[in-house]
mmCIF file of C-alpha atoms and ligand atoms in Angstrom:
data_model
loop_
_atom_site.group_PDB
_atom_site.id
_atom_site.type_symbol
_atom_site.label_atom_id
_atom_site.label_comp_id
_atom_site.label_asym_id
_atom_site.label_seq_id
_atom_site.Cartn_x
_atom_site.Cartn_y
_atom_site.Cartn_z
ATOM 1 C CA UNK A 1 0.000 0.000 0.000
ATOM 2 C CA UNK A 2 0.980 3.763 -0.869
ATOM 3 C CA UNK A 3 -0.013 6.637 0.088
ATOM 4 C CA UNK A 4 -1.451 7.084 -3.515
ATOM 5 C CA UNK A 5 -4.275 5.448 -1.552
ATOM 6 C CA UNK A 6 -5.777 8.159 -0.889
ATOM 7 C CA UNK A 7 -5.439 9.858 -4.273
ATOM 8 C CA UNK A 8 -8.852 11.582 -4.256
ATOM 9 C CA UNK A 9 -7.371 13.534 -1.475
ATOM 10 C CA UNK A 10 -4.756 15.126 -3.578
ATOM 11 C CA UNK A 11 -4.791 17.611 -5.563
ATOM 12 C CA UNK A 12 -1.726 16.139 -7.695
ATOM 13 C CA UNK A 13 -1.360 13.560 -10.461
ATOM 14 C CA UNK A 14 0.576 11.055 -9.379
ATOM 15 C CA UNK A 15 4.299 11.458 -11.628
ATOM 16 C CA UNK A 16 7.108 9.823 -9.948
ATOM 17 C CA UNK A 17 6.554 7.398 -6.366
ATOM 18 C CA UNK A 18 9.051 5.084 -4.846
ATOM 19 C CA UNK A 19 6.193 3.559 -2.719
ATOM 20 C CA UNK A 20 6.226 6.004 0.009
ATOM 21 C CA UNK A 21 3.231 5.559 3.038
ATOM 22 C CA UNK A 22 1.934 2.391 4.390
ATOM 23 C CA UNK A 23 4.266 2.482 7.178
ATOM 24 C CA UNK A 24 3.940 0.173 10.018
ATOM 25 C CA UNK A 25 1.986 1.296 13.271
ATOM 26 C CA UNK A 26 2.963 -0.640 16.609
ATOM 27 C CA UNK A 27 1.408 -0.959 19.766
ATOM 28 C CA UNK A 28 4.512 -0.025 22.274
ATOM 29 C CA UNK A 29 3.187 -3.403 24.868
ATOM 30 C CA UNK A 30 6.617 -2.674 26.930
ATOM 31 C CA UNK A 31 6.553 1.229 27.163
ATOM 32 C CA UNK A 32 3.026 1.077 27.883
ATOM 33 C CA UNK A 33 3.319 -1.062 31.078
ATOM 34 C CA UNK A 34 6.465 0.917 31.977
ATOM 35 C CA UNK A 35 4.354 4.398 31.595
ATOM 36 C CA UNK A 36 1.563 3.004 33.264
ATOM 37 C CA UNK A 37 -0.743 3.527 30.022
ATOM 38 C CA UNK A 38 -3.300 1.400 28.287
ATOM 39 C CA UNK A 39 -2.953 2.272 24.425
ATOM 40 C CA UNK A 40 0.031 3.819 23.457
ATOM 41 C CA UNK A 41 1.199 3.349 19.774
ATOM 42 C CA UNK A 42 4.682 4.418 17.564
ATOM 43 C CA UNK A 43 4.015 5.165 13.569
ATOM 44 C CA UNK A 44 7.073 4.659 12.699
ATOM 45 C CA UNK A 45 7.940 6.807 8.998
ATOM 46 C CA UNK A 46 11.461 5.111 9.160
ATOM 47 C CA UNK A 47 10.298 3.105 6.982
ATOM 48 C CA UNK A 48 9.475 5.349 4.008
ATOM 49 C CA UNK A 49 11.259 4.517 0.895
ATOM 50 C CA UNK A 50 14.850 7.253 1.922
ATOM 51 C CA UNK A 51 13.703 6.192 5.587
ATOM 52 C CA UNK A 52 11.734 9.506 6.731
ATOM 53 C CA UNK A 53 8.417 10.560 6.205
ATOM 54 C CA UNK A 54 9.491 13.744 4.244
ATOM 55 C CA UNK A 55 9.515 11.149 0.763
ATOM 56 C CA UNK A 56 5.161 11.635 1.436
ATOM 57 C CA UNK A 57 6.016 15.171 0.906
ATOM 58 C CA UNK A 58 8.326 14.853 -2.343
ATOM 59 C CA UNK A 59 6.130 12.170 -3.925
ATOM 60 C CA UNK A 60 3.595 15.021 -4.590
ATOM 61 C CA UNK A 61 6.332 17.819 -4.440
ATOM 62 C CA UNK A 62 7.992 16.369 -7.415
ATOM 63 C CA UNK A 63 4.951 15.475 -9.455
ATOM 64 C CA UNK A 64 3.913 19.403 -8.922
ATOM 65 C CA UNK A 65 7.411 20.359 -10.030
ATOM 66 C CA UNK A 66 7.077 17.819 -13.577
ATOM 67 C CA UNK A 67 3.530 18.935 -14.179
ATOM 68 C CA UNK A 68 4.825 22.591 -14.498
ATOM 69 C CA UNK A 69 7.410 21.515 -16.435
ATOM 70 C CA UNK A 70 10.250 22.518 -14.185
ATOM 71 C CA UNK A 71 13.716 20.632 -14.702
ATOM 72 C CA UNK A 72 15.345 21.749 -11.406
ATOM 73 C CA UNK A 73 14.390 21.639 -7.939
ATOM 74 C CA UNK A 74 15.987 22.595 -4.482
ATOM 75 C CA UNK A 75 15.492 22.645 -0.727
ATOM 76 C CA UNK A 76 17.384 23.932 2.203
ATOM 77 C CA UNK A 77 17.870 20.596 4.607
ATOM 78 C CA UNK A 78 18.802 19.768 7.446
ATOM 79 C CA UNK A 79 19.226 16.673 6.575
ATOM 80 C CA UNK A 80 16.367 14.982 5.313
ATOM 81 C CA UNK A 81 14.649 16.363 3.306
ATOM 82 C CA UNK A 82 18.248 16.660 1.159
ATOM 83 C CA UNK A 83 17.844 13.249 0.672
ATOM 84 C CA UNK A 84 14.435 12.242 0.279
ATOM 85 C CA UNK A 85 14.111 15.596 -2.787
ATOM 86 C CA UNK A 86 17.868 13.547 -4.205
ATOM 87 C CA UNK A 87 15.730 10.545 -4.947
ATOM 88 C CA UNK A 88 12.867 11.944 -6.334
ATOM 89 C CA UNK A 89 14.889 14.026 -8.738
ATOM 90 C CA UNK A 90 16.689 11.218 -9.428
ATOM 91 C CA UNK A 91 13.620 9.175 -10.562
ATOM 92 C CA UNK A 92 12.304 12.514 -12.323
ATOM 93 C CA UNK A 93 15.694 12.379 -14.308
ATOM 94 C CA UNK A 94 15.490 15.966 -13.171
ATOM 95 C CA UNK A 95 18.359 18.300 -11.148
ATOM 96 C CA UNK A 96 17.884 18.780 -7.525
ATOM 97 C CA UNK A 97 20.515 21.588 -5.690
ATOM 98 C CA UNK A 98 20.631 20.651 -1.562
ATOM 99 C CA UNK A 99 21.925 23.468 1.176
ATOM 100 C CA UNK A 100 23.022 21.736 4.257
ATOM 101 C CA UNK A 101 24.411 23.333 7.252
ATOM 102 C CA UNK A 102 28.029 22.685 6.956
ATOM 103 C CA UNK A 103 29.416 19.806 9.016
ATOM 104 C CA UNK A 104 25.520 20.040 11.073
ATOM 105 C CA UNK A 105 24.544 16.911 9.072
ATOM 106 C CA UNK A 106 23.810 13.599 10.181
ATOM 107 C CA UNK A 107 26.161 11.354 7.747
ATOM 108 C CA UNK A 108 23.520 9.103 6.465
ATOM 109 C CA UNK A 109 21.870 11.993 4.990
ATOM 110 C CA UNK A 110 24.544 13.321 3.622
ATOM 111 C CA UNK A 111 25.815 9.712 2.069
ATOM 112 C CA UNK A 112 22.075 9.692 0.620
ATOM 113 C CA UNK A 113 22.360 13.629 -0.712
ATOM 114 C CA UNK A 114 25.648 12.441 -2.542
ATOM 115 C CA UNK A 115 24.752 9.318 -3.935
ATOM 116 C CA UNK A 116 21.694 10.070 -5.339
ATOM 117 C CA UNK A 117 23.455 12.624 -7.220
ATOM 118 C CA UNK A 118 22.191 15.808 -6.004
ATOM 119 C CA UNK A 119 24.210 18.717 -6.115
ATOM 120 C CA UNK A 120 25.392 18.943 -2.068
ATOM 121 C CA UNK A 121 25.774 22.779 -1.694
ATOM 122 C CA UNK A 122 27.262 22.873 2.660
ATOM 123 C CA UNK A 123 26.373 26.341 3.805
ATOM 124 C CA UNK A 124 28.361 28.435 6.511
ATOM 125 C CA UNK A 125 25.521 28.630 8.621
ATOM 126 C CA UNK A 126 22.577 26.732 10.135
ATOM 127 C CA UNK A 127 19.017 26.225 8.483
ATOM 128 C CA UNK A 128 17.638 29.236 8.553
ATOM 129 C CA UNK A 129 20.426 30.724 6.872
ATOM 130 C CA UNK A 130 20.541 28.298 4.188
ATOM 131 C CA UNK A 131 16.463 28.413 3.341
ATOM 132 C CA UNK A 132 16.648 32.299 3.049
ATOM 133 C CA UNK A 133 19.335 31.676 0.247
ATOM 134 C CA UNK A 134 17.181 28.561 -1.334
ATOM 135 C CA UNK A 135 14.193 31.074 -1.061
ATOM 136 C CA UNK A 136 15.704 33.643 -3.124
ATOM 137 C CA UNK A 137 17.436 31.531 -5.318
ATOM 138 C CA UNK A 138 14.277 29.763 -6.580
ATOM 139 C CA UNK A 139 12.377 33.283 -7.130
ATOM 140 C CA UNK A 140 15.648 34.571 -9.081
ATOM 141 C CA UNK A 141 17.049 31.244 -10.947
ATOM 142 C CA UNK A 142 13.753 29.487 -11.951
ATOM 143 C CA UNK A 143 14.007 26.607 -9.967
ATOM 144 C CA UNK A 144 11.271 25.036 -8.232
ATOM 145 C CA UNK A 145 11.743 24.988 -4.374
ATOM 146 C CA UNK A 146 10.591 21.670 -2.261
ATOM 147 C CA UNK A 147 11.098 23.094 1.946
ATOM 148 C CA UNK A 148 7.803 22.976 3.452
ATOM 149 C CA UNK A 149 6.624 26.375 2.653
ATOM 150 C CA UNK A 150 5.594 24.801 -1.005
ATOM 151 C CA UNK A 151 2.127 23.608 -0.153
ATOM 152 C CA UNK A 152 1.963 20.611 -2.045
ATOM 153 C CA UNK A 153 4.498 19.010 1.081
ATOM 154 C CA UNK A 154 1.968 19.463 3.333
ATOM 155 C CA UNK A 155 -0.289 17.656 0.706
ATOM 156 C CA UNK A 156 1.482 15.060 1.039
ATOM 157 C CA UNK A 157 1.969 14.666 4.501
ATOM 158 C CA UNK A 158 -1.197 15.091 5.622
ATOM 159 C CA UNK A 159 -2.045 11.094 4.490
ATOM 160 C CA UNK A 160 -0.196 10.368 7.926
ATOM 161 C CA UNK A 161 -3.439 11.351 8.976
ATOM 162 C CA UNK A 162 -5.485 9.009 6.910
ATOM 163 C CA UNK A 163 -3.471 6.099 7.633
ATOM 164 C CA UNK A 164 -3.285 6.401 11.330
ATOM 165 C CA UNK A 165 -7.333 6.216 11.280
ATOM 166 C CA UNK A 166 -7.137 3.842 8.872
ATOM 167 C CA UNK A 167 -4.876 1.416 10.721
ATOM 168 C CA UNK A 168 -6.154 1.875 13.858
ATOM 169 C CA UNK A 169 -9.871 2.195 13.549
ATOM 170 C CA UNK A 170 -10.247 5.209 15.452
ATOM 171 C CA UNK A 171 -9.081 8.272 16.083
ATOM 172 C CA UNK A 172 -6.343 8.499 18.688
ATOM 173 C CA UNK A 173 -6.405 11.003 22.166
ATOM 174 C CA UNK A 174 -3.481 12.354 21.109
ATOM 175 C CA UNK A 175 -0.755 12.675 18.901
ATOM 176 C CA UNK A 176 3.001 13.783 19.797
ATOM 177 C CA UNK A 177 5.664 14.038 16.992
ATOM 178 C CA UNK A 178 9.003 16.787 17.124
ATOM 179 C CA UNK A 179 8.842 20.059 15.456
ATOM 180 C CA UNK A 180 11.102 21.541 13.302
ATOM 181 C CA UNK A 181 10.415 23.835 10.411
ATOM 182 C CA UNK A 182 7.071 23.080 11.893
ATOM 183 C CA UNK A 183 5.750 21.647 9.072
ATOM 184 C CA UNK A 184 4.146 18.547 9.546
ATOM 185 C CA UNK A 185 2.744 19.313 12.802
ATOM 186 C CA UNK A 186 0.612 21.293 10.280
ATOM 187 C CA UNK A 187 0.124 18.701 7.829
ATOM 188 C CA UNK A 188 -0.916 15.869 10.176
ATOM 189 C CA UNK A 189 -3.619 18.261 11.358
ATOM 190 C CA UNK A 190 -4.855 18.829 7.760
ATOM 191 C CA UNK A 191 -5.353 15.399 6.742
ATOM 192 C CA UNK A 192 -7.584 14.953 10.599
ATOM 193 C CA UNK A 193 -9.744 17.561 9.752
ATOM 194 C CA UNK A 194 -10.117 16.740 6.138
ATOM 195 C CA UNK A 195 -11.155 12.895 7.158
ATOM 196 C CA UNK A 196 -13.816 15.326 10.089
ATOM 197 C CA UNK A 197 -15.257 17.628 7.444
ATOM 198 C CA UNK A 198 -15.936 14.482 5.060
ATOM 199 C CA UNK A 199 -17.822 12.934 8.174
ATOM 200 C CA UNK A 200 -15.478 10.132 8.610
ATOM 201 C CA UNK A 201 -14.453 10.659 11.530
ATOM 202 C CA UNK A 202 -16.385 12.570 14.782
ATOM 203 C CA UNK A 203 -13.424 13.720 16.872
ATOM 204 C CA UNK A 204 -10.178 15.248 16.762
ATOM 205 C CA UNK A 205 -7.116 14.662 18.240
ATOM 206 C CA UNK A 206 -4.955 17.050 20.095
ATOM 207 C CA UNK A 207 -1.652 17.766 18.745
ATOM 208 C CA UNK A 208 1.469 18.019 20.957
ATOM 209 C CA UNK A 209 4.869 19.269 19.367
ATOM 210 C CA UNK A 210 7.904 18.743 20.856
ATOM 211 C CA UNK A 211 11.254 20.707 20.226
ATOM 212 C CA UNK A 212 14.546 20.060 21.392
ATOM 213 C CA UNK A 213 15.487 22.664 24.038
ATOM 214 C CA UNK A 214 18.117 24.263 22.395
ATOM 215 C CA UNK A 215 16.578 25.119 19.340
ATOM 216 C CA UNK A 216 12.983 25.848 20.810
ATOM 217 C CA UNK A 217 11.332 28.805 20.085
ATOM 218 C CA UNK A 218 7.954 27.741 19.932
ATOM 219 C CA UNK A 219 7.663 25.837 22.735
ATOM 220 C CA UNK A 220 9.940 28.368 24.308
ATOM 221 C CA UNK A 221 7.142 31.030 23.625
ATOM 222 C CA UNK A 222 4.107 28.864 24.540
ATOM 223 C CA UNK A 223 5.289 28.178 27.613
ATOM 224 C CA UNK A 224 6.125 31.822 28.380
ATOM 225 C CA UNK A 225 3.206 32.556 27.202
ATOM 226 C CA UNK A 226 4.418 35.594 24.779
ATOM 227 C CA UNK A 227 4.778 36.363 21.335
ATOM 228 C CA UNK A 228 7.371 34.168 19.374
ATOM 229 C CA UNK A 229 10.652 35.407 19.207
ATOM 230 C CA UNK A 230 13.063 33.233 16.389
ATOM 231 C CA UNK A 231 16.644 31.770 18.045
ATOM 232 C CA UNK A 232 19.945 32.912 16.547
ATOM 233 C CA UNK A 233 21.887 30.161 17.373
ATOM 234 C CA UNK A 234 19.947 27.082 17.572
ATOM 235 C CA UNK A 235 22.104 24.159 19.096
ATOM 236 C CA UNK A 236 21.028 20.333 19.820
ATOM 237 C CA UNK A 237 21.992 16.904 19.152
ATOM 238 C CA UNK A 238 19.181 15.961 17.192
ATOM 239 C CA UNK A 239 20.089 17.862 14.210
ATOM 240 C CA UNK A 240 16.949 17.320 11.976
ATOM 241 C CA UNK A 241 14.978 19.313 14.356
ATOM 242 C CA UNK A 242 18.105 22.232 14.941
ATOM 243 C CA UNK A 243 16.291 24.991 13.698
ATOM 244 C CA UNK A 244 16.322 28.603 15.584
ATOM 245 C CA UNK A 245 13.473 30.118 12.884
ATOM 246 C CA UNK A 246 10.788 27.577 11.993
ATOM 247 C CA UNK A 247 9.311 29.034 8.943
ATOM 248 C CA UNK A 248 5.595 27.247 9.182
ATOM 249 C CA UNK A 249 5.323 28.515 13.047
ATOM 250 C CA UNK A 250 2.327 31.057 12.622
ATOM 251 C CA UNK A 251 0.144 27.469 10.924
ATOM 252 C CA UNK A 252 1.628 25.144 13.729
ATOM 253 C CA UNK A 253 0.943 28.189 16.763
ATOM 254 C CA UNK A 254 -2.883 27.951 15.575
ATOM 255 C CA UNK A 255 -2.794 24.451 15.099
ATOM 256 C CA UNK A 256 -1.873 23.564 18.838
ATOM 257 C CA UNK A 257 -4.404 26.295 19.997
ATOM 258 C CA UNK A 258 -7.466 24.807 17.657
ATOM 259 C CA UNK A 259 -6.396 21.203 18.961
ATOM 260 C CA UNK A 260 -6.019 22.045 22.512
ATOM 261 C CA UNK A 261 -2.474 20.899 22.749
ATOM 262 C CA UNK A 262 0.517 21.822 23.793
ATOM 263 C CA UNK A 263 3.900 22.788 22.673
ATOM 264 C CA UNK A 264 7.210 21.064 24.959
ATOM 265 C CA UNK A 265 11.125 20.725 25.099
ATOM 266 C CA UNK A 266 12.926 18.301 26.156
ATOM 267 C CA UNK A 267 16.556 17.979 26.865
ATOM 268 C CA UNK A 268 19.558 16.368 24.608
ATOM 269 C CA UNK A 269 19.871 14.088 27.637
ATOM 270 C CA UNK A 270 16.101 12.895 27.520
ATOM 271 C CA UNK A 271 16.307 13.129 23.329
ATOM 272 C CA UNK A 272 19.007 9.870 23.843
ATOM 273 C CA UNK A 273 17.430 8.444 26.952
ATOM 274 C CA UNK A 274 14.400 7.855 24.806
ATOM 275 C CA UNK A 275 16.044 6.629 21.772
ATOM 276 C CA UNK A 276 17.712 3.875 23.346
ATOM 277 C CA UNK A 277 14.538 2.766 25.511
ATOM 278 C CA UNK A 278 12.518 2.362 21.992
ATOM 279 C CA UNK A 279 15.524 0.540 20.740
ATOM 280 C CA UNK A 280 16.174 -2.069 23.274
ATOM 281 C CA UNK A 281 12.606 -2.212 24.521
ATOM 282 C CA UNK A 282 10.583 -2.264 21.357
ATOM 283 C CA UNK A 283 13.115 -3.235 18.722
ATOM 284 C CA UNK A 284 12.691 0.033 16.675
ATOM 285 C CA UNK A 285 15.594 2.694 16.070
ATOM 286 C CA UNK A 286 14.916 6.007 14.961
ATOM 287 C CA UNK A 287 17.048 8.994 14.978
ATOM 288 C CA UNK A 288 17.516 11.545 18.154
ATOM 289 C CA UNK A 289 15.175 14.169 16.667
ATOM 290 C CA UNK A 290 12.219 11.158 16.036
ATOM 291 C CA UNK A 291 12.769 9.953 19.496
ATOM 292 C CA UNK A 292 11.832 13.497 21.280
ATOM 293 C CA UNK A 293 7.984 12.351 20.863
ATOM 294 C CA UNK A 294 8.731 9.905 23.026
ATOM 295 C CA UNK A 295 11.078 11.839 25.257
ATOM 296 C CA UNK A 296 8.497 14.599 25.628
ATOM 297 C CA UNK A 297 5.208 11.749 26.288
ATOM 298 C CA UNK A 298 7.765 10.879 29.420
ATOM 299 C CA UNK A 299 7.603 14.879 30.178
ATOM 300 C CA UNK A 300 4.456 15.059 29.763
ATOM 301 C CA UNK A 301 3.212 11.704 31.479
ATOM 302 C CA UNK A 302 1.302 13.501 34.340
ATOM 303 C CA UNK A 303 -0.836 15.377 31.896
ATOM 304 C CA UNK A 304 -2.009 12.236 30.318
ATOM 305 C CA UNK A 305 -5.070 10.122 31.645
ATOM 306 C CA UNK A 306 -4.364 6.733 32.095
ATOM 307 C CA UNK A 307 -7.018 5.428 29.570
ATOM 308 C CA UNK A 308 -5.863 8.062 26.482
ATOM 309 C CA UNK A 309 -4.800 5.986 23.544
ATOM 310 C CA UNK A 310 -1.609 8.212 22.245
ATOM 311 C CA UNK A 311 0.401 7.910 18.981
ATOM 312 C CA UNK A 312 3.823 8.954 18.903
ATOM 313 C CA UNK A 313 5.120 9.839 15.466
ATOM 314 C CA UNK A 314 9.027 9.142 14.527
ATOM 315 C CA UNK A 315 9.935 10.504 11.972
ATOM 316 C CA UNK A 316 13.350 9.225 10.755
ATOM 317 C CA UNK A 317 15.476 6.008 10.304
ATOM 318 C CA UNK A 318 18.121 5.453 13.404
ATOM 319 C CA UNK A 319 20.564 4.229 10.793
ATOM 320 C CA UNK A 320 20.633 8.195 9.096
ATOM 321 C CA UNK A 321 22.730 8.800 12.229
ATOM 322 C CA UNK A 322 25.344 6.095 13.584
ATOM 323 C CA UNK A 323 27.617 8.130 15.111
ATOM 324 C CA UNK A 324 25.708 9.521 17.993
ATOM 325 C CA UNK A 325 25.496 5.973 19.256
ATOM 326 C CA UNK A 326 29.238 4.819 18.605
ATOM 327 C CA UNK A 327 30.690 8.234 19.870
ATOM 328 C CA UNK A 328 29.223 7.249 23.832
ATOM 329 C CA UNK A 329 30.243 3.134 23.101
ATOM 330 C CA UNK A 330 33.391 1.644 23.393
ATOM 331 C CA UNK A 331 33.676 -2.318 21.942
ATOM 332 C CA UNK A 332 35.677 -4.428 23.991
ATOM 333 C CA UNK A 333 38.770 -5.923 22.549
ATOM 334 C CA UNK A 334 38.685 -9.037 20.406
ATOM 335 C CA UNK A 335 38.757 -12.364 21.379
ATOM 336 C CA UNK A 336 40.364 -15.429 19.780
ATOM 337 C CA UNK A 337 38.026 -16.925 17.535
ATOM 338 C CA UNK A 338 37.830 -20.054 20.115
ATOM 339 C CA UNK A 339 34.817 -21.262 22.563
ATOM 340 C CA UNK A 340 37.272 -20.612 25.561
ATOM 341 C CA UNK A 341 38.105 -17.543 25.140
ATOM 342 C CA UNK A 342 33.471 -16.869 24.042
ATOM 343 C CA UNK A 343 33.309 -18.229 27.937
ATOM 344 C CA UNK A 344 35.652 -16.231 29.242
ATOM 345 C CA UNK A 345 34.264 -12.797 28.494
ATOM 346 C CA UNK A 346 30.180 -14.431 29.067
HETATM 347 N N1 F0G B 1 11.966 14.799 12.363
HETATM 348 C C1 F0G B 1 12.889 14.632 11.410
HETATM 349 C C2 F0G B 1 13.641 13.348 11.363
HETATM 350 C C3 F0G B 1 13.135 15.673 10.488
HETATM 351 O O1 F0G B 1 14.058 15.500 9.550
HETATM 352 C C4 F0G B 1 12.411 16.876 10.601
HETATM 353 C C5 F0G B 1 12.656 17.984 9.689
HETATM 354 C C6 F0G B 1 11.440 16.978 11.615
HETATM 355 C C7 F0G B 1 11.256 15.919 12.467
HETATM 356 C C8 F0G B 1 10.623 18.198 11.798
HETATM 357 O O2 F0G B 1 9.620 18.329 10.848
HETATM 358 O O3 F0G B 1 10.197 20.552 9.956
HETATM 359 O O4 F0G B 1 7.987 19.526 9.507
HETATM 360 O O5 F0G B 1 8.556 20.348 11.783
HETATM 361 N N2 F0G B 1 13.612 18.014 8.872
HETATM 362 C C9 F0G B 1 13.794 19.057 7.856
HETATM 363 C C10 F0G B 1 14.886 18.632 6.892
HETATM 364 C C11 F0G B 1 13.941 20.419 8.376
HETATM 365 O O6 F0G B 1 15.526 19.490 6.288
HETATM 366 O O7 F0G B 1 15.082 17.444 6.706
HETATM 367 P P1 F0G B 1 9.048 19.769 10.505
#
């Protein structure tokens, strides 16, 4: 199953797919018990065809771009979205240019960037800095720009929506996924209210968005309760998500209001402590920024009713990003290759 599913939905011809959506939803039986909850759920977009749910977006991005007839795309990334618009363009046999914050990339990404054969453009600078030159590039050089401003993303996006419902049965409590560019937070909300105004469903859930606390405006600002103020220097381990200037946060402030959610941080610290416990509890591995929903549920625990069912969104593959697991690991030294020496270290 793709998300072409749900093709009456979408206001795009269907062009170029690598089989994005369908991605597997679990029930998390050991987290649950630990949390002391009765339905609590992971849909896990690692699985998307470049391993993060932003190939939803480019499957209708791209079409957009070939139905106008454009022969060049870009983004600004950090990370991936890079590589999910590389493959696309690839399949489009069209160009795609990628801005990445220099040496701010998790090396998967990059390794996908490259060999998909985009052109890798590293950027002295974070994000922001690199989607303000992508933004005026695309006005200036004709070239049809794919960051999550373009509508047709969101289009996209929004079947995560539609599939949660439609794997599930019902609509869940609540839903907690990280925020970035603030994008999907958005998009997710679209596709619940589009399956409410059709009359599928009678309830919506409440959105919660979690940031990392270093690069947290939003949540920064809801919590304050004052008007949002963007981050020069946005700093965190969980580099998808390090963004000081999220360009979708007016749609993503109303759609926590409207939804009667909330917006959170959470600590580097609780970003890893959650990414291990989903790996060697419930056999999945997603990147640091992915594993904030679940590092900000644990935040947020006391604000939860025992009986809500909740869905935790991650958003990206744990393999993008080996290193921040090797750098705190040490293997021991070899052994001979001899059932002695197997015994001895047991
Ligand atoms: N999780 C992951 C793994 C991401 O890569 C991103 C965004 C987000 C969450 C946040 O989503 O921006 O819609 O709020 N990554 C973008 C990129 C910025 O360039 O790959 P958002």
């Amino acid at each position: 199953m793709t998300l072409w599913k749900y093709e009456s939905f979408i206001p795009v011809e269907k062009r170029v797919s690598l089989n994005e959506g369908g991605t597997p939803i679990y029930r998390l039986e050991n987290l649950q018990t630990e949390l002391g909850m009765k339905e609590l759920y992971v849909k896990n977009e690692g699985a998307n065809p470049t391993g993060s749910f932003k190939d939803r977006g480019m499957t209708v991005g791209v079409s957009k771009a070939l139905e106008l007839g454009m022969d060049k795309v870009i983004c600004a990334s950090t990370g991936n979205t890079s590589a999910s618009l590389a493959a696309y363009a690839a399949k489009s046999n069209i160009k795609a240019y990628v801005l990445v914050p220099s040496g701010k990339i998790a090396l998967g990404k990059l390794a996908q960037a490259i060999v998909y054969g985009a052109k890798v453009v590293p950027v002295r600078g974070n994000f922001d800095d690199a989607l303000n030159v992508v933004v005026e590039a695309s006005s200036e050089l004709g070239v049809y720009m794919l960051n999550s401003i373009n509508p047709f993303r969101l289009e996209g996006q929004k079947t995560i929506a539609f599939e949660i419902f439609d794997q599930l049965g019902f609509v869940p409590d609540k839903v907690i996924l990280p925020v970035g560019n603030a994008g999907n937070i958005s998009a997710i909300w679209k596709g619940f209210r589009e399956l409410y105004e059709a009359g599928f469903i009678d309830k919506l859930p409440k959105m919660i968005g979690i940031q990392a606390e270093g690069a947290s405006p939003l949540a920064r600002a809801w919590k304050e309760r004052r008007d949002f103020k963007p981050l020069e220097k946005p700093e965190t381990i969980a580099t998808a998500i390090r963004i000081g200037n999220p360009a979708n946060w007016p749609k993503a402030w109303r759609v926590v209001e409207e939804s009667g959610g909330v917006l959170e941080s959470v600590t580097d610290e609780e970003i890893l402590k959650a990414q291990k416990m989903l790996a060697s509890k419930e056999g999945i591995f997603v990147e640091p920024a992915s594993a904030s929903s679940l590092a900000g549920l644990m935040k947020l625990r006391n604000e939860i009713e025992e009986d809500e069912s909740v869905v935790l969104i991650t958003t990206g593959h744990g393999l993008k990003d080996p290193n921040i697991i090797l750098e705190g690991f040490e293997l021991p030294e070899p052994i001979e290759p001899s059932l002695e020496a197997f015994k001895e270290v047991l």
